[in-house]
Structures are given as structure tokens and as C-alpha cells.
Amino acid sequence: MGLSDMKALLQQFSEIDKNKDGFVDIDEFAEYLGLPASPQLREVFNMYDRNGDGRVSFREYIISIALICDPANTEDTLRFAFQTMDVNCDGFVDRAELKQILHAAFDDVEDWHVDELFDEADVGGQGKISYDEFAQVCIKRPEYAVLFQAHGLNRGMSNTTNASSRPKDD
């Protein structure tokens, strides 16, 4: 991670830290993502809150981002998370599938938040999100990457994915 990456992450952290106290709490995290502060989002937040004090420092943020962006497992994990969201297994996530997944994961998520996320991801304007578009959003907004990865892994562990979206045993 270079100096320019650190500057970009500091800028992003500053955008999340609405009250400018140098820490991000669950409410600021939820507001930035446009999601309710649900128990599921708290689990994701706790992945950033490395010392468990209920707030994320810039140092904790950087460490978490570095772990998320670990190239050793990011591709497989993101692909698996994408496959769990591709309910009809057509290789794309449409608006209805994204809404279905986010409503299942977050009881209080508003449709307009889902629409905003979908529109950001659907850069081609085709009404569906490809894996590449999904991966780009996860790179651009790593907080969503953690959220999607946690959802995909939780679905995989609970065996609620359909057989065609499960990773193959090699």
C-alpha cells in the first residue's frame, strides 16, 4: 500500500467520520453505507473494530482494508459472495436479486438505499450487475466488500445457497 493509497483511504475515512472526532462509530458506518445499524451490520463493523471499543480508528480501518484486499483470498471470496447473490444463476445480479439479498440480510434496509447501490454498480446501465462490476464496487468501496463477503460466507456456511452457486471441491 503506497502513500497515494493511504491518502485516498484517509480521505475516505474522513468522509465516514461525520463528527470529525477521529473515529468511526456504528452509526457513522451505517450512514455511510446507507444501511440500518442492524445486528448483521454490527458484525461487519466489529471486523473493523479490532480492539472492541465500539469505534474504529484510522489505524484499525487501514488494517482491516489491508486484510480485505489480501490478494490471496479476495478473488475467491468475492466470486463466492457474487454467486450467492446471483439467485437465478445467470451470471448477473439484477435489481430484484440485490433487493432480495439485502432485505434478507438487513431487515430495515430501504429500497432507495438498494437502488442507489445498484445504480452505482451497474456502470453499463444494463439493468444487471456483472461480476466485474461487482468487483469494481468492492474495490472502490471496501466497506461493501466486507458486507458482501460476510453475507456470502454466512450463506455458504448455513448451506442456503443452491448447488450451482457453491464452490466446487477440487
Coordinates of C-alpha atoms in Angstrom, one line a residue:
M1 CA 0.0 0.0 0.0
G2 CA 1.6 3.2 -1.2
L3 CA 1.4 6.8 0.0
S4 CA -1.3 7.7 -2.5
D5 CA -3.4 4.7 -1.4
M6 CA -3.0 5.9 2.2
K7 CA -4.1 9.4 1.3
A8 CA -7.1 8.1 -0.5
L9 CA -8.1 5.9 2.4
L10 CA -7.6 8.8 4.8
Q11 CA -10.0 10.9 2.6
Q12 CA -12.5 8.1 2.6
F13 CA -12.2 7.6 6.4
S14 CA -12.7 11.4 6.8
E15 CA -15.9 11.1 4.8
I16 CA -17.2 8.3 7.0
D17 CA -16.2 10.1 10.2
K18 CA -19.0 12.7 10.1
N19 CA -18.4 14.2 13.6
K20 CA -14.6 14.5 12.9
D21 CA -13.6 13.0 16.2
G22 CA -11.0 10.7 14.5
F23 CA -13.1 7.6 15.0
V24 CA -16.0 5.9 13.2
D25 CA -18.8 4.6 15.2
I26 CA -21.6 2.2 14.1
D27 CA -24.0 5.0 13.3
E28 CA -21.5 6.7 11.1
F29 CA -20.6 3.4 9.4
A30 CA -24.3 2.6 8.8
E31 CA -25.0 6.1 7.4
Y32 CA -22.0 5.9 5.0
L33 CA -23.2 2.6 3.7
G34 CA -26.8 3.7 3.6
L35 CA -27.9 0.7 5.8
P36 CA -29.6 0.4 9.1
A37 CA -27.4 -0.3 12.1
S38 CA -28.7 -3.9 12.3
P39 CA -27.1 -6.8 14.1
Q40 CA -25.7 -8.0 10.8
L41 CA -24.1 -4.7 10.1
R42 CA -22.7 -4.6 13.7
E43 CA -21.0 -7.9 12.9
V44 CA -19.3 -6.4 9.9
F45 CA -18.4 -3.3 11.9
N46 CA -16.8 -5.5 14.6
M47 CA -14.5 -6.8 11.9
Y48 CA -13.1 -3.3 11.6
D49 CA -13.2 -2.6 15.4
R50 CA -10.1 -4.6 16.2
N51 CA -9.9 -3.6 19.9
G52 CA -13.6 -3.9 20.6
D53 CA -14.1 -0.4 21.9
G54 CA -17.1 0.4 19.8
R55 CA -15.3 2.7 17.4
V56 CA -12.9 2.3 14.5
S57 CA -9.7 4.4 14.4
F58 CA -7.9 5.1 11.2
R59 CA -5.3 2.5 12.1
E60 CA -7.9 -0.1 12.6
Y61 CA -9.5 0.9 9.3
I62 CA -6.2 0.6 7.4
I63 CA -5.5 -2.8 8.9
S64 CA -9.0 -4.1 8.0
I65 CA -8.8 -2.7 4.5
A66 CA -5.4 -4.4 4.0
L67 CA -6.8 -7.7 5.2
I68 CA -9.8 -7.4 2.9
C69 CA -7.7 -6.6 0.0
D70 CA -5.3 -9.5 0.6
P71 CA -5.0 -10.9 -3.0
A72 CA -4.5 -14.4 -1.7
N73 CA -8.2 -14.8 -0.9
T74 CA -10.1 -11.8 -2.2
E75 CA -10.9 -13.1 -5.7
D76 CA -12.3 -16.4 -4.5
T77 CA -14.2 -14.8 -1.7
L78 CA -15.7 -12.1 -3.9
R79 CA -16.6 -14.6 -6.6
F80 CA -18.3 -16.8 -4.0
A81 CA -20.2 -13.8 -2.5
F82 CA -21.3 -12.8 -6.0
Q83 CA -22.5 -16.3 -6.8
T84 CA -24.6 -16.3 -3.6
M85 CA -26.3 -13.1 -4.8
D86 CA -26.9 -14.5 -8.3
V87 CA -30.1 -16.2 -7.3
N88 CA -31.2 -17.4 -10.7
C89 CA -27.6 -18.4 -11.7
D90 CA -27.5 -16.4 -14.9
G91 CA -24.1 -14.8 -14.2
F92 CA -25.6 -11.4 -13.2
V93 CA -27.2 -9.8 -10.2
D94 CA -30.3 -7.9 -11.1
R95 CA -32.0 -5.2 -9.0
A96 CA -34.6 -7.7 -7.7
E97 CA -31.9 -10.2 -6.6
L98 CA -29.9 -7.5 -4.9
K99 CA -33.0 -6.3 -3.0
Q100 CA -33.9 -9.8 -2.1
I101 CA -30.4 -10.4 -0.6
L102 CA -30.1 -7.1 1.2
H103 CA -33.6 -7.4 2.6
A104 CA -32.8 -10.9 3.9
A105 CA -29.5 -9.7 5.4
F106 CA -30.8 -6.4 6.8
D107 CA -34.4 -6.2 8.0
D108 CA -34.6 -2.4 7.9
V109 CA -32.8 -1.6 4.6
E110 CA -34.7 0.8 2.5
D111 CA -35.3 0.2 -1.2
W112 CA -33.8 3.6 -2.1
H113 CA -30.5 2.5 -0.5
V114 CA -30.5 -0.7 -2.5
D115 CA -31.4 1.3 -5.7
E116 CA -28.5 3.7 -5.0
L117 CA -26.0 0.8 -4.6
F118 CA -27.4 -1.0 -7.7
D119 CA -27.1 2.2 -9.8
E120 CA -23.5 2.7 -8.6
A121 CA -22.6 -0.9 -9.5
D122 CA -24.4 -1.1 -12.8
V123 CA -21.9 1.1 -14.7
G124 CA -23.0 -0.3 -18.0
G125 CA -26.6 0.7 -17.4
Q126 CA -27.9 -2.8 -18.5
G127 CA -30.1 -3.3 -15.5
K128 CA -27.9 -6.1 -14.2
I129 CA -24.5 -6.3 -12.4
S130 CA -21.8 -8.4 -13.8
Y131 CA -19.1 -10.0 -11.6
D132 CA -16.6 -7.4 -12.9
E133 CA -18.9 -4.5 -12.0
F134 CA -19.5 -6.1 -8.6
A135 CA -15.8 -6.5 -8.0
Q136 CA -15.2 -2.8 -9.0
V137 CA -17.7 -1.6 -6.4
C138 CA -16.0 -3.8 -3.8
I139 CA -12.6 -2.2 -4.7
K140 CA -14.0 1.3 -4.8
R141 CA -16.0 0.9 -1.5
P142 CA -14.3 -1.8 0.5
E143 CA -16.9 -1.5 3.3
Y144 CA -19.3 -3.1 0.9
A145 CA -16.8 -5.8 0.1
V146 CA -16.8 -6.8 3.7
L147 CA -20.5 -6.7 3.9
F148 CA -20.9 -8.9 0.7
Q149 CA -18.2 -11.2 1.8
A150 CA -19.7 -11.7 5.2
H151 CA -23.1 -12.4 3.6
G152 CA -21.7 -14.9 1.1
L153 CA -19.7 -16.7 3.7
N154 CA -22.6 -16.8 6.1
R155 CA -24.9 -18.2 3.4
G156 CA -22.3 -20.7 2.4
M157 CA -21.8 -21.9 6.0
S158 CA -25.6 -22.2 6.5
N159 CA -25.9 -24.2 3.2
T160 CA -28.7 -21.9 1.9
T161 CA -27.1 -21.4 -1.4
N162 CA -28.2 -23.5 -4.3
A163 CA -25.9 -26.3 -5.5
S164 CA -24.8 -24.5 -8.7
S165 CA -23.6 -21.4 -6.7
R166 CA -21.5 -23.4 -4.2
P167 CA -17.8 -23.5 -4.9
K168 CA -16.6 -26.7 -6.5
D169 CA -14.4 -29.1 -4.5
D170 CA -11.1 -29.5 -6.3

